[in-house]
Coordinates of C-alpha atoms in Angstrom, one line a residue:
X1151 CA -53.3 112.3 -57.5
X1152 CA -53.8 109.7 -54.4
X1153 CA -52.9 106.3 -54.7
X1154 CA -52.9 103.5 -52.2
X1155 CA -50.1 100.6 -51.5
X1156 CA -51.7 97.7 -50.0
X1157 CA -49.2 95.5 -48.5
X1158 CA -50.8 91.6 -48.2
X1159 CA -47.9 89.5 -48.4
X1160 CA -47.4 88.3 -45.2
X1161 CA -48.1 84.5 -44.0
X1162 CA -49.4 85.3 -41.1
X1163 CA -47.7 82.8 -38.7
X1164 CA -48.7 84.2 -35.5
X1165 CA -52.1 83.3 -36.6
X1166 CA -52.0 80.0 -36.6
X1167 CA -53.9 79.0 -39.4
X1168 CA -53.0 76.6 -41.8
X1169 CA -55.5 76.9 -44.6
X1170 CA -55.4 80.8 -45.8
X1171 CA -52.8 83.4 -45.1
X1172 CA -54.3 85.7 -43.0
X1173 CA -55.4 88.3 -44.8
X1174 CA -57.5 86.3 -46.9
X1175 CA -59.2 84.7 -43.6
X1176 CA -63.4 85.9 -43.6
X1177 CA -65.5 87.7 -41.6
X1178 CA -69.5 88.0 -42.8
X1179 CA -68.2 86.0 -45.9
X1180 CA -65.8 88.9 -47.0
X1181 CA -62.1 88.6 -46.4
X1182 CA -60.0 90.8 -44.5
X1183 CA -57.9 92.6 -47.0
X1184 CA -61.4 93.0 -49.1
X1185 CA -62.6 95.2 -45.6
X1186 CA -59.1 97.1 -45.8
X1187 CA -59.8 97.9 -49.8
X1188 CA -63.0 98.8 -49.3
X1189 CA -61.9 102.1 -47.6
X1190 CA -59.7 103.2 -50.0
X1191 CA -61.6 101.7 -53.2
X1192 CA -64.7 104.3 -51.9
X1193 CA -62.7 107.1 -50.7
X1194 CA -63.4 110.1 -53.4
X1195 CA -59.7 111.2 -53.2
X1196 CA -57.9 108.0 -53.8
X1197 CA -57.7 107.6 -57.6
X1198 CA -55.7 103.8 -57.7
X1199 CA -54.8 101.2 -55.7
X1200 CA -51.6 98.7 -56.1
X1201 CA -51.9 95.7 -54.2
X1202 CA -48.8 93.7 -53.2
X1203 CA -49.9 90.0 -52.4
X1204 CA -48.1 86.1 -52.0
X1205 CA -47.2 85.4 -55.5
X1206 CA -49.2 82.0 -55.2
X1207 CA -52.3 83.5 -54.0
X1208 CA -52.1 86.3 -56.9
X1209 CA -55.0 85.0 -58.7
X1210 CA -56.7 84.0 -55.8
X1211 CA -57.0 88.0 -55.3
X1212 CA -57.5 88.8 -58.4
X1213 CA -60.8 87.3 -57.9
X1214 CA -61.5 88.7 -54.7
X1215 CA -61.1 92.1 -56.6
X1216 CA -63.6 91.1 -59.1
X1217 CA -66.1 90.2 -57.0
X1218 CA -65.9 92.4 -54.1
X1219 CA -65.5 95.2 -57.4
X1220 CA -62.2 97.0 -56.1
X1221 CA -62.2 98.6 -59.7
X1222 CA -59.2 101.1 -58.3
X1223 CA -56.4 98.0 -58.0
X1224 CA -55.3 98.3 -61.1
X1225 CA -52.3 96.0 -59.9
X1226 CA -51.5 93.1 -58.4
X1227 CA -47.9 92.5 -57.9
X1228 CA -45.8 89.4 -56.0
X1229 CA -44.3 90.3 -52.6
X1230 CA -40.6 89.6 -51.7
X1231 CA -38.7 88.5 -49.3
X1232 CA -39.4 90.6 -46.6
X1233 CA -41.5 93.5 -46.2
X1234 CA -39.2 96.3 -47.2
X1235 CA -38.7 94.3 -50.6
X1236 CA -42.1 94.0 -50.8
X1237 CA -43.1 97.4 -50.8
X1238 CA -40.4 98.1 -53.1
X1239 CA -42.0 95.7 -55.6
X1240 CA -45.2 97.3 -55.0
X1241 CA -43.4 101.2 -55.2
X1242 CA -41.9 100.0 -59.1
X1243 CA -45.9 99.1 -60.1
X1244 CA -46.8 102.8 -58.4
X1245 CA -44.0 104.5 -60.2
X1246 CA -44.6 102.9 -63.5
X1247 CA -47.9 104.1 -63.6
X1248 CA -48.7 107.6 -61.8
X1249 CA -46.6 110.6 -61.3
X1250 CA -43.7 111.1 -59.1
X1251 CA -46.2 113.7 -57.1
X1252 CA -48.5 111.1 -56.5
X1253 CA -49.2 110.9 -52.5
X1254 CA -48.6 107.1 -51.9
X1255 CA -50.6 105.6 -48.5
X1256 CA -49.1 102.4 -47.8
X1257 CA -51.4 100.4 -45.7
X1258 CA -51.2 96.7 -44.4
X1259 CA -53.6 94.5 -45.9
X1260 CA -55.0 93.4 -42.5
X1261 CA -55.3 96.7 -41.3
X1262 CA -59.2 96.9 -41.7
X1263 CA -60.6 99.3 -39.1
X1264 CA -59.4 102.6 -40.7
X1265 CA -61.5 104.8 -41.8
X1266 CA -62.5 107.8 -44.5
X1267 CA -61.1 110.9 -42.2
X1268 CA -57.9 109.4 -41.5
X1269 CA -57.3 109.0 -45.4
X1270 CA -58.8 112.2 -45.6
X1271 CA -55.9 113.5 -42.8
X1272 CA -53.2 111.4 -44.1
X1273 CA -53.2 112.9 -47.5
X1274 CA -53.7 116.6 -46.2
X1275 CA -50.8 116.1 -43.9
X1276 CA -48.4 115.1 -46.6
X1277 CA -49.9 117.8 -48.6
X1278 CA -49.2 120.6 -46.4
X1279 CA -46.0 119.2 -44.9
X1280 CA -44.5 116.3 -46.4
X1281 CA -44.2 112.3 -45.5
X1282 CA -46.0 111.6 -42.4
X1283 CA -47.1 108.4 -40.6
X1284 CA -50.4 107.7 -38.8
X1285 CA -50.4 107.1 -34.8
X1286 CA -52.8 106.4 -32.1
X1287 CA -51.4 107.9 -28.4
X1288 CA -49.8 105.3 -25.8
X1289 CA -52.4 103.7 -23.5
X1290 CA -49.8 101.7 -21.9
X1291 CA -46.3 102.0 -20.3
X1292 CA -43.6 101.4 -22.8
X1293 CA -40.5 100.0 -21.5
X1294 CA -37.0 99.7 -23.0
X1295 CA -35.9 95.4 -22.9
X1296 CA -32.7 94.5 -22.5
X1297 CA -30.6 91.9 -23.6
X1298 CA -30.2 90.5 -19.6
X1299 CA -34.2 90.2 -18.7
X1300 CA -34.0 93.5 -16.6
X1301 CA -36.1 96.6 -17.6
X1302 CA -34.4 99.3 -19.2
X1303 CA -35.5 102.7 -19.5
X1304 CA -39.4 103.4 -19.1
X1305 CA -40.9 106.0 -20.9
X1306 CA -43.9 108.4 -20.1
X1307 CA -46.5 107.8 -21.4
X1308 CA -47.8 110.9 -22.4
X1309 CA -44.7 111.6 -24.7
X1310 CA -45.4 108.2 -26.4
X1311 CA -47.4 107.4 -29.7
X1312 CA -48.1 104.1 -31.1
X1313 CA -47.3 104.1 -35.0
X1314 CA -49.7 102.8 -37.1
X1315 CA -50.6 102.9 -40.7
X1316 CA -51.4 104.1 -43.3
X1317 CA -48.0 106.0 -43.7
X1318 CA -47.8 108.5 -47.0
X1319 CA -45.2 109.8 -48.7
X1320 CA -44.7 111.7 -52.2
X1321 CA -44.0 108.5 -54.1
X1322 CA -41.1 109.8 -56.0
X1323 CA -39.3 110.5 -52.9
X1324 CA -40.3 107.0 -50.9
X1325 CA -39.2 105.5 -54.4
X1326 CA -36.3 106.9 -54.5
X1327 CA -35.0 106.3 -51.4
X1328 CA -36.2 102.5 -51.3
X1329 CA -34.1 102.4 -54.4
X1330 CA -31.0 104.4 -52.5
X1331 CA -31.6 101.8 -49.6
X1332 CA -31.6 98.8 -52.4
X1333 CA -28.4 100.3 -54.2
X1334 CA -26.7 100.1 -50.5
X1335 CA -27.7 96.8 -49.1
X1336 CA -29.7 98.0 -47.0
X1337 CA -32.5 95.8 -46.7
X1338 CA -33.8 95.3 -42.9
X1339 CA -35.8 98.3 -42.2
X1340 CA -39.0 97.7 -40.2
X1341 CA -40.9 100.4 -42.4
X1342 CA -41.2 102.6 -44.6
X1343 CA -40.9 105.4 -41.9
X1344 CA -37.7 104.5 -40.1
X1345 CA -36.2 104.4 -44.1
X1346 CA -37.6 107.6 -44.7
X1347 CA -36.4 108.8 -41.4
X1348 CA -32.3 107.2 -41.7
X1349 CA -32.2 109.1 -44.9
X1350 CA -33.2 112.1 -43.4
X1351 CA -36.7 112.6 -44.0
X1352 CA -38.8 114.7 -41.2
X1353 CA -41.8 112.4 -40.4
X1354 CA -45.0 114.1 -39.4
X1355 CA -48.0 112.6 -37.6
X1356 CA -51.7 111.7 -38.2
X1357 CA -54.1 111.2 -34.8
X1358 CA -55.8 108.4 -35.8
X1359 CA -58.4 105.9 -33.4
X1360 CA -56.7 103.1 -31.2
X1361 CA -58.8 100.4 -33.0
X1362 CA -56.7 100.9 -36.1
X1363 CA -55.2 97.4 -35.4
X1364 CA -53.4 95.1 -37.2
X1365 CA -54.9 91.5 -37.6
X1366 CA -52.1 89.3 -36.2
X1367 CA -53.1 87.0 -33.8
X1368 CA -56.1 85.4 -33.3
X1369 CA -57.0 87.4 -30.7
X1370 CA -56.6 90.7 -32.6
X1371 CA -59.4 89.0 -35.4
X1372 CA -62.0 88.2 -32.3
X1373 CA -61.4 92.0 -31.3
X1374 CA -62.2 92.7 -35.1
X1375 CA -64.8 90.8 -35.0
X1376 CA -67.2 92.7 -32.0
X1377 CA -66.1 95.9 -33.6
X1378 CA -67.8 95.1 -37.0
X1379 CA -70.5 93.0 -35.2
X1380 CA -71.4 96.0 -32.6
X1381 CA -71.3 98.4 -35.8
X1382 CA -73.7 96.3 -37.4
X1383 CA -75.5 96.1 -34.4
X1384 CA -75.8 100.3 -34.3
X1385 CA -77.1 99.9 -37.9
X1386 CA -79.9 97.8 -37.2
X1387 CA -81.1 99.4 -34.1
X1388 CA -80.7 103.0 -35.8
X1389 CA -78.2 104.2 -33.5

């Protein structure tokens, strides 16, 4: 069994709107996070989906899954206060309702440029080797900062990978160790996959596309934008 964690409760700050969170901000009349769900919500693999959203905007989605007919999200849950909490929150839905050998794919809610294969990918790599994270390669010099405004250490390139999402573990072991991390006060890790990794867990990779964005700032939405407008574009022309 394959299930997907969609994280959504972000306020998206950096965005600068006032009137919607972002995920919930449209393109073509259909939100963002509905364009994120609609991969997994047709994917033949993925049998549920658990959607972990701003407790005030709860029914909001609710009726974005009803009309956009995401029949898979089975749950809606409230966020927390951060992002590790509320994946955790979303993780007690999961756990309460599939098997403890369910691979989980949690996936950011305005991550909509994903596609089937690397669902397809993620879940074969955690079925052949275990928890794994997807990642596009470095296009650009990554540099170390330091505290004093000098540059630290600068890496090369071609031993560099930008992590991305979805990342997929067995959901009894991501479970267990967000509840090992809860247990220990340990509640200011970036991700799932530097959790997983402190606690010992061997993290492979997925290849996925560069465009596998997240929707942050306004100008990651306009770059959104001409990649759904020039795949329309294709359509209509027959490319």
């Amino acid at each position: 069994m394959n299930i997907a964690l969609i994280f959504a409760g972000g306020t998206g700050q950096r965005m600068n709107t006032a009137s919607k969170p972002k995920q919930f901000l449209e393109l073509h009349g259909k939100p963002i996070i509905i364009y994120t769900l609609e991969h997994f919500q047709h994917h033949p693999k993925i049998d549920g989906i658990v959607v972990v959203c701003l407790e005030d905007w709860i029914p909001y989605c609710k009726e974005l899954l009803e009309k956009f007919h995401i029949s898979k999200a089975l749950d809606v849950v409230p966020g927390g206060i951060n992002g590790q909490e509320s994946i955790y929150n979303g993780l007690v839905a999961a756990h309460n309702r599939y098997p403890a050998d369910a691979v989980v794919l949690i996936h950011d809610g305005v991550r909509p440029l994903i596609n089937e294969q690397i669902i397809t990918d993620d879940i074969l790599c955690v079925n052949e080797h275990g928890s794994a994270i997807t990642v596009s390669p470095a296009i650009e010099t990554i540099v170390l900062k330091q505290k004093n405004g000098h540059v630290g250490n600068i890496f090369d390139r071609s031993e560099c990978e930008m992590a991305k999402a979805p990342q997929c573990f067995y959901l009894g072991d991501i479970f267990a160790n967000h509840e090992r991390a809860k247990a220990e006060g340990k509640l200011d890790f970036i991700d799932s996959a530097s959790l997983m990794q402190y606690y010992g867990c061997e993290l492979s990779t997925v290849v996925g596309p560069a465009e596998n964005i997240k929707i942050t700032t306004p100008a990651d939405f306009y770059i959104f934008r001409a990649i759904i407008d020039a795949r329309e574009n294709m359509q209509i022309l027959g490319l």
